[in-house]
Coordinates of C-alpha atoms in Angstrom, one line a residue:
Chain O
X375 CA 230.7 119.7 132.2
X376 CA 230.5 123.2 133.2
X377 CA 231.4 125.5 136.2
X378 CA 228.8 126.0 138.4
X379 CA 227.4 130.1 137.9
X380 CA 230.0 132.1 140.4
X381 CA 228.1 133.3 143.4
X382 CA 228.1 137.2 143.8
X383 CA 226.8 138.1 147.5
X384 CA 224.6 141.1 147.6
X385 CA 226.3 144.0 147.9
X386 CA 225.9 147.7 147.2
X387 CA 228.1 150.8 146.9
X388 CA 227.3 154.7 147.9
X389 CA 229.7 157.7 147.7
X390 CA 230.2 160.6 149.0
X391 CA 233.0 163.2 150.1
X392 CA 234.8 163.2 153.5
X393 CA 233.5 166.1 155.8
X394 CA 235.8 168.7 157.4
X395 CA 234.5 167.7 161.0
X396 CA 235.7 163.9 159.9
X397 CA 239.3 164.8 160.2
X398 CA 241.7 165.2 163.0
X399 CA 244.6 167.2 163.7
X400 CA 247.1 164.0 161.8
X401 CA 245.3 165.8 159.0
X402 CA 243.3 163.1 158.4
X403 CA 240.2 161.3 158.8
X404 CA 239.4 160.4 162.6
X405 CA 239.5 156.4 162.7
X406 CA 235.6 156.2 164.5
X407 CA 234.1 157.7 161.4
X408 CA 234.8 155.0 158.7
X409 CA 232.7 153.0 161.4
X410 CA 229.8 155.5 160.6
X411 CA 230.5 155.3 157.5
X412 CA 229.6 151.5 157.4
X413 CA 226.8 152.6 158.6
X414 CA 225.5 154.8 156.4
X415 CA 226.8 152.1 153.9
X416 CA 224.3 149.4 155.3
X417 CA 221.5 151.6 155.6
X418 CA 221.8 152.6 152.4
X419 CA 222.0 148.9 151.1
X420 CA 218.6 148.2 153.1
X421 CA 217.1 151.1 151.3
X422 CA 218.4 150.4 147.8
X423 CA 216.6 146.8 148.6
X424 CA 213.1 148.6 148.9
X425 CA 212.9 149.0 152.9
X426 CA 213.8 152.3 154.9
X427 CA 216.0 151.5 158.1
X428 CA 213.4 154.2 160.0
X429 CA 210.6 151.9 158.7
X430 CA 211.9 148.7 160.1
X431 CA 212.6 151.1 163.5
X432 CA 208.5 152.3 163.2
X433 CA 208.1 148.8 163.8
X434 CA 209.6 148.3 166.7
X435 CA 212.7 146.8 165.6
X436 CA 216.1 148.1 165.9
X437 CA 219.6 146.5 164.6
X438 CA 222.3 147.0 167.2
X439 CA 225.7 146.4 166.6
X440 CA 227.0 143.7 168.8
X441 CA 230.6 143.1 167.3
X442 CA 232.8 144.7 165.4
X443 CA 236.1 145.1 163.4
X444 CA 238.6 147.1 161.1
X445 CA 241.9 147.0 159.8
X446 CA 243.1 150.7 158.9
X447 CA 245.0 150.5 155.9
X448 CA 245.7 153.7 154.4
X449 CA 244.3 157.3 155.9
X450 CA 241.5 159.1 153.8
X451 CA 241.5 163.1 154.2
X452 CA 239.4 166.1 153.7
X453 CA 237.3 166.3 150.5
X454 CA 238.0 162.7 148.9
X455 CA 235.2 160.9 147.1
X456 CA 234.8 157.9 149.9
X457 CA 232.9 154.4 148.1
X458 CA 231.7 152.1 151.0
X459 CA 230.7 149.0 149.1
X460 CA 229.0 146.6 151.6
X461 CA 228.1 142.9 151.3
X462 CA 226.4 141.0 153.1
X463 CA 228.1 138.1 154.7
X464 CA 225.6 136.2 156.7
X465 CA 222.1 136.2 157.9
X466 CA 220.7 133.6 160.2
X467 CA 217.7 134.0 162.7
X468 CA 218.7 136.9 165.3
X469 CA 221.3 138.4 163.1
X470 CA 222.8 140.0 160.4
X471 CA 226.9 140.3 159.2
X472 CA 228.0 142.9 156.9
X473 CA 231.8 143.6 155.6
X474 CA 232.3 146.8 154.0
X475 CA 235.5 147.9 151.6
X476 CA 236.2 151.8 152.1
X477 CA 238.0 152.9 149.1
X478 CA 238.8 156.2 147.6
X479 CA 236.4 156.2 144.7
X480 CA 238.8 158.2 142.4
X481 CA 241.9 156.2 142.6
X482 CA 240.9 152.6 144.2
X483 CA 242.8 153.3 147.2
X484 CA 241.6 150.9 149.8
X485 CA 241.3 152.8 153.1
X486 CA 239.9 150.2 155.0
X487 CA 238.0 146.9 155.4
X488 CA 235.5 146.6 158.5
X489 CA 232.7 143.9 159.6
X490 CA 229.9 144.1 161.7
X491 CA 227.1 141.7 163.5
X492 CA 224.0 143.5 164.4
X493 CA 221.4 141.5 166.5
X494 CA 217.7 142.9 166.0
X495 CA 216.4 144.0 169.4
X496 CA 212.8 144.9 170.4
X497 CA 212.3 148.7 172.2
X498 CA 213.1 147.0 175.7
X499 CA 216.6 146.0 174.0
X500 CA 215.8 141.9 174.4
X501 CA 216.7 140.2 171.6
X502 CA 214.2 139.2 169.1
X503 CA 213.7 137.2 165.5
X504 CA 215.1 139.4 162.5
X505 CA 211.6 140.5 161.0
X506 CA 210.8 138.7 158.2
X507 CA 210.9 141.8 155.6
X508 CA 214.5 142.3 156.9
X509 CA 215.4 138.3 155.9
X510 CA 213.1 138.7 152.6
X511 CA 215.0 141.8 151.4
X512 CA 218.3 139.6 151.2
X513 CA 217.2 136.4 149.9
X514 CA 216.4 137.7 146.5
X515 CA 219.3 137.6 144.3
X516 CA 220.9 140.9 143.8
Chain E
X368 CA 259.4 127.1 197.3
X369 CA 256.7 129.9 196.7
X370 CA 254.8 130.8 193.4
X371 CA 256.0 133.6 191.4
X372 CA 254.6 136.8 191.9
X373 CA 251.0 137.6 190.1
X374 CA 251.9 139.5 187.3
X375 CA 249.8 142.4 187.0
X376 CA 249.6 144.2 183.6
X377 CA 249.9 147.6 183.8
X378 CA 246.5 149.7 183.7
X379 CA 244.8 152.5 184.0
X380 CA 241.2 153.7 185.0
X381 CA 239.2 157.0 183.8
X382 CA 235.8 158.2 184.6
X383 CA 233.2 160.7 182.8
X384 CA 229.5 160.7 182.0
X385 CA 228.0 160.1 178.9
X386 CA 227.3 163.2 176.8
X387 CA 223.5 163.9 175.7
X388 CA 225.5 164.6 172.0
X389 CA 226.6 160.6 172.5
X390 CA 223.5 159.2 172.2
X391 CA 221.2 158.2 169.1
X392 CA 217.4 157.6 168.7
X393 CA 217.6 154.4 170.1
X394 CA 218.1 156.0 173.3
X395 CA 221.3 154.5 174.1
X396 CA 225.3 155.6 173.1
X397 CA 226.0 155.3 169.8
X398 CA 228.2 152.8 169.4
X399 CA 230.7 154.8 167.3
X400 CA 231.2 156.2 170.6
X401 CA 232.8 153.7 173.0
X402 CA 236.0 153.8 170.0
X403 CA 236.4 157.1 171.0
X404 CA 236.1 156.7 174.5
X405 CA 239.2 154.2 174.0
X406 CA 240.9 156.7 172.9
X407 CA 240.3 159.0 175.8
X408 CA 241.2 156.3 177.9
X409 CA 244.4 154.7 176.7
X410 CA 245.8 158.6 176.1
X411 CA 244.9 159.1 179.9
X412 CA 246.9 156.3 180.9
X413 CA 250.0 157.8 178.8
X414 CA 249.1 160.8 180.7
X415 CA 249.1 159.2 183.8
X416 CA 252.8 157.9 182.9
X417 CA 254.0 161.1 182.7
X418 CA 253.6 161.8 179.4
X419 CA 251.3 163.5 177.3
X420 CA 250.3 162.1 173.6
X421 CA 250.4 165.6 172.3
X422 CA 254.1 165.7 173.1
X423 CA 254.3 162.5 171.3
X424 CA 252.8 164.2 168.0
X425 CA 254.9 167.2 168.7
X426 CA 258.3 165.2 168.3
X427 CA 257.0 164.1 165.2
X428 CA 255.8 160.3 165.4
X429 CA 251.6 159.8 165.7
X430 CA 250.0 156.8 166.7
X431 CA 247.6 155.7 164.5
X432 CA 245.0 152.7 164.8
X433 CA 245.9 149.7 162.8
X434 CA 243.2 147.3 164.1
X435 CA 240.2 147.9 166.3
X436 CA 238.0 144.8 167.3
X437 CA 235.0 145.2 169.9
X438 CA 232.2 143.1 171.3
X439 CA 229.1 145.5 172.2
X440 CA 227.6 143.5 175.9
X441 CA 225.1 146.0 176.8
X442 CA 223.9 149.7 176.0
X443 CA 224.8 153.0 178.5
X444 CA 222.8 155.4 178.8
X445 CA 222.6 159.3 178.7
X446 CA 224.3 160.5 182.4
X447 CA 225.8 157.5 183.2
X448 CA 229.1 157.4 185.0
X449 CA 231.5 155.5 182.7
X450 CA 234.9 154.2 183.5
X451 CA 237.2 153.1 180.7
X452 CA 240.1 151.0 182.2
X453 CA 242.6 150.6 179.7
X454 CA 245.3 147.6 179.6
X455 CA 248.6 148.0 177.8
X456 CA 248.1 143.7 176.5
X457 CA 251.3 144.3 174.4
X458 CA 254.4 146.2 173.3
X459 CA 256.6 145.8 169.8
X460 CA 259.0 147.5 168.3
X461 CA 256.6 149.8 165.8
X462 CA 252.9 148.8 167.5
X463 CA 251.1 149.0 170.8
X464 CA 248.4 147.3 172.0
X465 CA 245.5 148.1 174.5
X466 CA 242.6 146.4 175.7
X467 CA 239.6 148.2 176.9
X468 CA 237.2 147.3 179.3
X469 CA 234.2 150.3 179.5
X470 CA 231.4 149.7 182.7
X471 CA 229.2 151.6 184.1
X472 CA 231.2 153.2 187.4
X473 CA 228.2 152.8 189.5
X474 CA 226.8 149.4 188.9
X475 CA 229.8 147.7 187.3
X476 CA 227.7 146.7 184.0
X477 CA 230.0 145.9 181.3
X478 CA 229.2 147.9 178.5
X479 CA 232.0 147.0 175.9
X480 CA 235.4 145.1 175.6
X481 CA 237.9 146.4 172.6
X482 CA 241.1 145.9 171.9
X483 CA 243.1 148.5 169.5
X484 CA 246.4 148.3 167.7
X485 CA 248.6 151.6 166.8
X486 CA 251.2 151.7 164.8
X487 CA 253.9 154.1 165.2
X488 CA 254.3 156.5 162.3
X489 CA 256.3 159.9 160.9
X490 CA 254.6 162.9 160.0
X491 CA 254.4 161.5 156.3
X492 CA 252.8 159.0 157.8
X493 CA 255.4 156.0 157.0
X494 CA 255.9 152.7 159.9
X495 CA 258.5 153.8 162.4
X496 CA 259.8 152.9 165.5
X497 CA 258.0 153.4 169.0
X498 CA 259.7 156.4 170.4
X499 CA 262.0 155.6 173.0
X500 CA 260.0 157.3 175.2
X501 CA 256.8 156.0 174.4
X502 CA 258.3 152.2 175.3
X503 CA 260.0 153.2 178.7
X504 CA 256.5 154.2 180.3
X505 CA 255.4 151.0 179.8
X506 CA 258.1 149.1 180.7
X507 CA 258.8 150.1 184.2
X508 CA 256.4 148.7 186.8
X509 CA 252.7 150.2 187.4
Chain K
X237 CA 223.2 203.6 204.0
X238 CA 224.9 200.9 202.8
X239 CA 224.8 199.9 198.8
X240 CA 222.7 197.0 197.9
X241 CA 224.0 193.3 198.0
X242 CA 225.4 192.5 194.1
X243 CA 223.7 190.2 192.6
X244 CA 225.3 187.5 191.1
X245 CA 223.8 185.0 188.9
X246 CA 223.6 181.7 189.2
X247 CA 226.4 179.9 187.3
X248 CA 228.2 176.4 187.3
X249 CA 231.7 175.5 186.0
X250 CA 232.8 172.1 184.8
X251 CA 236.3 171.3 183.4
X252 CA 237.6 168.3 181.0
X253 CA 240.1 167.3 178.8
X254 CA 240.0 168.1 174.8
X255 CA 239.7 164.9 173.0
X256 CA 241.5 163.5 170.1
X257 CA 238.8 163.1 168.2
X258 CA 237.5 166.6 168.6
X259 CA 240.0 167.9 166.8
X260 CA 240.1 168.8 162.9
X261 CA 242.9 169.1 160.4
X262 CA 243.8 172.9 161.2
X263 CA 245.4 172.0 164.4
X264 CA 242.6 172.9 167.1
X265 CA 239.0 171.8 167.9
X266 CA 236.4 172.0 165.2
X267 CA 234.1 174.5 166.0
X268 CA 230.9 172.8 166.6
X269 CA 232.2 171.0 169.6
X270 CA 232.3 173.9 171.6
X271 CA 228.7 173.9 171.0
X272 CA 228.1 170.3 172.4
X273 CA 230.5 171.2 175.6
X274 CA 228.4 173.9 176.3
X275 CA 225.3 171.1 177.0
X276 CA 227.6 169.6 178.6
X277 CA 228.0 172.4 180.9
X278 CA 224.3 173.3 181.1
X279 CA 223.3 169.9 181.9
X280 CA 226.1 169.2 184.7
X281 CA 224.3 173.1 186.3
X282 CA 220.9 171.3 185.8
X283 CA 222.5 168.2 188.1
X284 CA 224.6 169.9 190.7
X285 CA 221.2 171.6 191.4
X286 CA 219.9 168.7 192.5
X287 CA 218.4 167.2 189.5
X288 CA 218.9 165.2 186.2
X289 CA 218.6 166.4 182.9
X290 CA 217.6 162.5 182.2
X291 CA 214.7 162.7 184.6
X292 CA 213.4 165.7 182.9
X293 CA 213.0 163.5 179.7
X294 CA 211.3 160.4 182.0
X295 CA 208.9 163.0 183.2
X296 CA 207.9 163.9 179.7
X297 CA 209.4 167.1 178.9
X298 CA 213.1 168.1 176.5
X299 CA 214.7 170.9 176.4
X300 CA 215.7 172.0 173.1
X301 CA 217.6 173.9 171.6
X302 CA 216.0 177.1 169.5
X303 CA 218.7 179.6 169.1
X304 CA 222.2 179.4 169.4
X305 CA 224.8 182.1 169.0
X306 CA 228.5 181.9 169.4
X307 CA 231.8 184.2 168.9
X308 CA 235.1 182.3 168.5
X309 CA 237.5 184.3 170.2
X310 CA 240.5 182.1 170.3
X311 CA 241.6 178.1 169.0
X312 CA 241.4 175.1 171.8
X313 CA 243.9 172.3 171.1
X314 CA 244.0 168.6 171.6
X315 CA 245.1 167.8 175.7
X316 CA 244.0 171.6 176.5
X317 CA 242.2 171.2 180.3
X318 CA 238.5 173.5 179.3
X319 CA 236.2 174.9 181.9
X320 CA 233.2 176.0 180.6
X321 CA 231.4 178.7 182.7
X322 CA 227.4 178.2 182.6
X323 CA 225.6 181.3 183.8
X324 CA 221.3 181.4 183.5
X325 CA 220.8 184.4 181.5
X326 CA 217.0 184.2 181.9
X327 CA 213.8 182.0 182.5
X328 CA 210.6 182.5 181.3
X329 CA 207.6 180.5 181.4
X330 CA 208.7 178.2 178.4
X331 CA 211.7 178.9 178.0
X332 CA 215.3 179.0 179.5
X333 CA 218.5 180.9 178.1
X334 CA 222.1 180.5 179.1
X335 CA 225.2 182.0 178.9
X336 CA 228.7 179.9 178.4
X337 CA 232.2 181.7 178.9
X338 CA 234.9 178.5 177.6
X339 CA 238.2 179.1 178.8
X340 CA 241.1 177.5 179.2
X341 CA 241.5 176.5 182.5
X342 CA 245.3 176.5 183.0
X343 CA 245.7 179.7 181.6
X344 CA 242.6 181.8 181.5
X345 CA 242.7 182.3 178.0
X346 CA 239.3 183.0 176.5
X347 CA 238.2 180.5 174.0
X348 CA 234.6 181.0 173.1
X349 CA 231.7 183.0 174.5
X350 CA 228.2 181.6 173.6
X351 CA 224.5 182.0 173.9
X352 CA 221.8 179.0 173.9
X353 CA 218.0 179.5 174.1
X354 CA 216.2 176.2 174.7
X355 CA 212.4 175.6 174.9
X356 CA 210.1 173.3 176.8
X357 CA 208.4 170.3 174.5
X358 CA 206.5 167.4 175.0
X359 CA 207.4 163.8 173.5
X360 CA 205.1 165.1 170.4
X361 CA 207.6 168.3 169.6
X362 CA 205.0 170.8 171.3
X363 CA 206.0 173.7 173.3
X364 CA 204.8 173.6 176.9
X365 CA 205.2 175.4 180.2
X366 CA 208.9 175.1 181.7
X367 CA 208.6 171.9 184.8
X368 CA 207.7 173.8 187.8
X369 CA 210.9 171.3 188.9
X370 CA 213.3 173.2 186.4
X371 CA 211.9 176.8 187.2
X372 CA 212.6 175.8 191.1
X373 CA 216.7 175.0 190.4
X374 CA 216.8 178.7 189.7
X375 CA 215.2 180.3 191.8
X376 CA 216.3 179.7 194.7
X377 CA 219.8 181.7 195.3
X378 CA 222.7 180.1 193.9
Chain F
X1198 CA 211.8 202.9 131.7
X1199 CA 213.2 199.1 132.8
X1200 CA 213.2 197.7 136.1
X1201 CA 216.8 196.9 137.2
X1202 CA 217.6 193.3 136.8
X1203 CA 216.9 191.7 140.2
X1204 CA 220.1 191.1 141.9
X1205 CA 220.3 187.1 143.0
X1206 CA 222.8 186.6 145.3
X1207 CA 225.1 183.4 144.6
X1208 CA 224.3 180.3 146.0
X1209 CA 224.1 176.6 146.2
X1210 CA 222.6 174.0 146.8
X1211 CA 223.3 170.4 148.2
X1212 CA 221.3 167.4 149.4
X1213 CA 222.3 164.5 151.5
X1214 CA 220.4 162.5 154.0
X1215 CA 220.3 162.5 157.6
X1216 CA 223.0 159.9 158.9
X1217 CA 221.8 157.4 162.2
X1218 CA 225.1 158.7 164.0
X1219 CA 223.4 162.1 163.7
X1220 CA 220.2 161.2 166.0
X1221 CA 220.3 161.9 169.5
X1222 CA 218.1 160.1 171.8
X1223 CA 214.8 162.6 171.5
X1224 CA 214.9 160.6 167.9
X1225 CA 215.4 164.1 166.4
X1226 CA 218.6 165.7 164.7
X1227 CA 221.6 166.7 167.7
X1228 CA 221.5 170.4 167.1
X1229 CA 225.2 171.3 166.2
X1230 CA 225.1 168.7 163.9
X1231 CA 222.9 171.5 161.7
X1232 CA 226.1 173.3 161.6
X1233 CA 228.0 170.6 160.6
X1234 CA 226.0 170.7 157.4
X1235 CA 226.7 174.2 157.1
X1236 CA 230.0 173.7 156.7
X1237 CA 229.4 170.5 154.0
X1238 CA 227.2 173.3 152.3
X1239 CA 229.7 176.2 152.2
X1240 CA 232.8 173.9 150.9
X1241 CA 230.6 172.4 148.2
X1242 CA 229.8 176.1 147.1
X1243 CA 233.8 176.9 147.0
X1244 CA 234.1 173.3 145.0
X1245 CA 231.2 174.1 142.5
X1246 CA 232.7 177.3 141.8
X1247 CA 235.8 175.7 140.7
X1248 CA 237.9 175.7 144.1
X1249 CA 238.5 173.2 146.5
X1250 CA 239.2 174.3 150.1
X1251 CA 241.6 171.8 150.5
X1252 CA 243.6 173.5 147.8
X1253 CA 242.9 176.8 150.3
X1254 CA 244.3 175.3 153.2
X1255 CA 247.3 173.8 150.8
X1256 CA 247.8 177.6 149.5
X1257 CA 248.5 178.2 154.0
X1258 CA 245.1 179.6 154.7
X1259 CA 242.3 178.6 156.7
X1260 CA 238.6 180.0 156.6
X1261 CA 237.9 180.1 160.5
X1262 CA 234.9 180.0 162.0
X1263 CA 234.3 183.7 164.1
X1264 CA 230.9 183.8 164.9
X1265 CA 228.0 182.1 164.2
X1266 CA 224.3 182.5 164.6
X1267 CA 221.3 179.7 164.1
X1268 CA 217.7 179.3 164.8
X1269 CA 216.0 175.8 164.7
X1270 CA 212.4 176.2 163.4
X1271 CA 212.1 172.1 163.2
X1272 CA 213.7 168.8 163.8
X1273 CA 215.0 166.7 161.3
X1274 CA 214.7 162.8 161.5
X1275 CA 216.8 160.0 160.3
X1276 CA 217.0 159.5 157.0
X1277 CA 215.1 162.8 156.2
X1278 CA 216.6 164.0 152.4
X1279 CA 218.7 167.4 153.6
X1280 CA 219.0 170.4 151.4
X1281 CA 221.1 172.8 152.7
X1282 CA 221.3 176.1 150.4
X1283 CA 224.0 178.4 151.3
X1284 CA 224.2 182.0 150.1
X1285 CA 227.0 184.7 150.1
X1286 CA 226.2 187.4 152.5
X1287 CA 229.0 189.3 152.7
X1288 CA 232.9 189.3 151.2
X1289 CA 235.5 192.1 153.1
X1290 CA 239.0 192.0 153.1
X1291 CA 239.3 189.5 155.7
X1292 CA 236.5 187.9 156.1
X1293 CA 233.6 186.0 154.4
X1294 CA 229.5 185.8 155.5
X1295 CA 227.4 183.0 154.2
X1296 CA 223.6 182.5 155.2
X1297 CA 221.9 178.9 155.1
X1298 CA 218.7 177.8 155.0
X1299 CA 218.4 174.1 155.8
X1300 CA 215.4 172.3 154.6
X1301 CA 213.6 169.4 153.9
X1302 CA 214.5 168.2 150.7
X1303 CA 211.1 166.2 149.6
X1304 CA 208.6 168.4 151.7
X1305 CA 210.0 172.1 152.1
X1306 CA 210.4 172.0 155.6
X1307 CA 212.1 174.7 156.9
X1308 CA 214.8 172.9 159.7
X1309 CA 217.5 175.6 160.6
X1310 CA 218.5 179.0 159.5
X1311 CA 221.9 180.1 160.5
X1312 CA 225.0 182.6 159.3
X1313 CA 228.3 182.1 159.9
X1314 CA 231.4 184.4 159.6
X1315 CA 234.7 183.2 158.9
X1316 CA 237.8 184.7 159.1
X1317 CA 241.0 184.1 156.6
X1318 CA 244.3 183.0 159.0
X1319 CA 247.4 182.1 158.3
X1320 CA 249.0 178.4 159.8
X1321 CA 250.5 180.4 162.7
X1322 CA 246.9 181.7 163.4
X1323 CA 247.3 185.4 162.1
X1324 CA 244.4 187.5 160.8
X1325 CA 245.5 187.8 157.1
X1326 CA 243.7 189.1 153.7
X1327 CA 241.0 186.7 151.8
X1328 CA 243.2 185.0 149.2
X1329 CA 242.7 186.6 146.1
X1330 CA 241.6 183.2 144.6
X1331 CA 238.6 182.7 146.8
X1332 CA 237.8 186.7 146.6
X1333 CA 237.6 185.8 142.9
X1334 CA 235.1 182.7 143.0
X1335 CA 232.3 185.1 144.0
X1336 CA 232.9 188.5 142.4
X1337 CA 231.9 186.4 139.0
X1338 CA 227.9 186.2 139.0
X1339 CA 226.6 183.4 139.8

């Protein structure tokens, strides 16, 4: 009898080098922007899936953040090659949970690990169904 | 035979108005944002103590974020007036803990609630203990 | 005969802390921040005139932004108490130019001088004439 | 007789996207986040010609910013594809000029032009000479 197929969740990676303006004067990189950093991670995962962020916005949906955390494990600095891999953790009717690993993408080093629920919100800010392209971008397989 | 005194944990209360730079095309603070604003108002409070963070960092030790969890309630607004009361919710021997609680100042809408973790660290950024100092502002009365 | 009254333009000073998170890894603030403090100062001139920058925007109309110019004269550092000196350098019929002195309020010390142009748009990004509200903050006598 | 060789100056090129965070609430680009960019654009020059800055600041000099100069032609949206291409304008003993023109990537778009000068300091501060090093990276043609 054999093992069921391991399930891999959906999840993608980007890269790109820590910013000057990112870091502080500990020398290293401010603790809020590994937060934007998720972001740019997701956003880039919704892309990657075929659907711009700013088209989902067009139409007059917006994901807000409604709860967030991090553990800070080691500090990244200036100029090192940042991976965010993000996966998506769970999506039911109003919502949508990501976790993200930040790593240096050169050595492994794991900076820090983060998750975040965003809600989908209509322009008034009440909240609304996810819209279906959203949901349909993550139930194909990856 | 009468109650024990309420205990009161110690606090501390700052106001400002949200930047124009703070806010995204949603129209509302990016939420990035309200983490920093933590910041500003837990290193008021160690101001208010009689203390000022920088002289922390000058005699060497830093306090760096270990663990940041928020819950996002509603969305401020460009102009206005926040207040960021900060609650020391717990003291060890290499880590301090605060609790935020950001409103608006005028209408008492609760914004965000957050809690952070720092740990105490050398400039080569290994655990150390809290400085001395650091633990006698917060253990004498408010 | 007596010598004319000087004229003084109209100016506005605001003061705040240097944040944490404005700072980079040389020490001092990262030099784009002085840019965002000096909105900060226009817009608090704008509002202890009698009127928000944030109705401006309900009524239709941003300012923005179309030339900037800034000499760096000396380094701001975390904690540092800033006032930032707003002056209005000129108004025409679309457009509004000010001047920033940012100094170190403690001590005097000069930090940045700066220059801002912005220009009146509509919610479509065209230029359009200056709100007769915005021409009347300044030009009544300071 | 030949016509001289036309002189190019050096420069590079880099391309990124426009990051949510970076999005004020007109739904266009914050302005000093444009100079931001310049600053990602200059470094990556220094790295592609064989330098990191980091390794600058290791060596115990910093390239500060000592005036700087932009006009915004356009606004840049989310997720716009940035190219920011930075040119040497000028090397002295003490101090380095680049120019940037920041466009859109996919359509040509002209966003900002700016020009920064930066001075070489020492960690106390001190006006010193270029490091040899960087004088080097651009006195080799491009």
């Amino acid at each position: 009898m054999s093992a069921p197929p391991a399930v891999t969740l959906p999840h993608h990676d980007i890269e790109f080098r820590v910013r000057y303006a990112e870091t502080d004067q500990m020398g290293v990189v401010y603790h809020t922007n590994y937060l934007v950093w998720c972001e740019v991670g997701r956003t880039d995962f919704i892309r990657a899936r075929g659907m711009s962020y700013a088209d989902i916005e067009r139409a007059g949906v917006g994901l807000a953040v409604s709860e967030l955390s991090a553990r800070f494990h080691a500090a990244a600095r200036y100029d090192n090659l940042i991976r965010v891999r993000t996966t998506l953790a769970e999506i039911r009717s109003r919502s949508i949970t990501f976790d993200y690993v930040i790593t240096n993408a050169e050595t492994g080093e794991r900076f820090v690990t983060a998750r975040t629920a965003l809600v989908s919100i209509d322009r008034a800010g009440k909240l609304v169904a996810l819209p279906q392209g959203v949901r349909a971008l993550f139930e194909t397989t990856p």
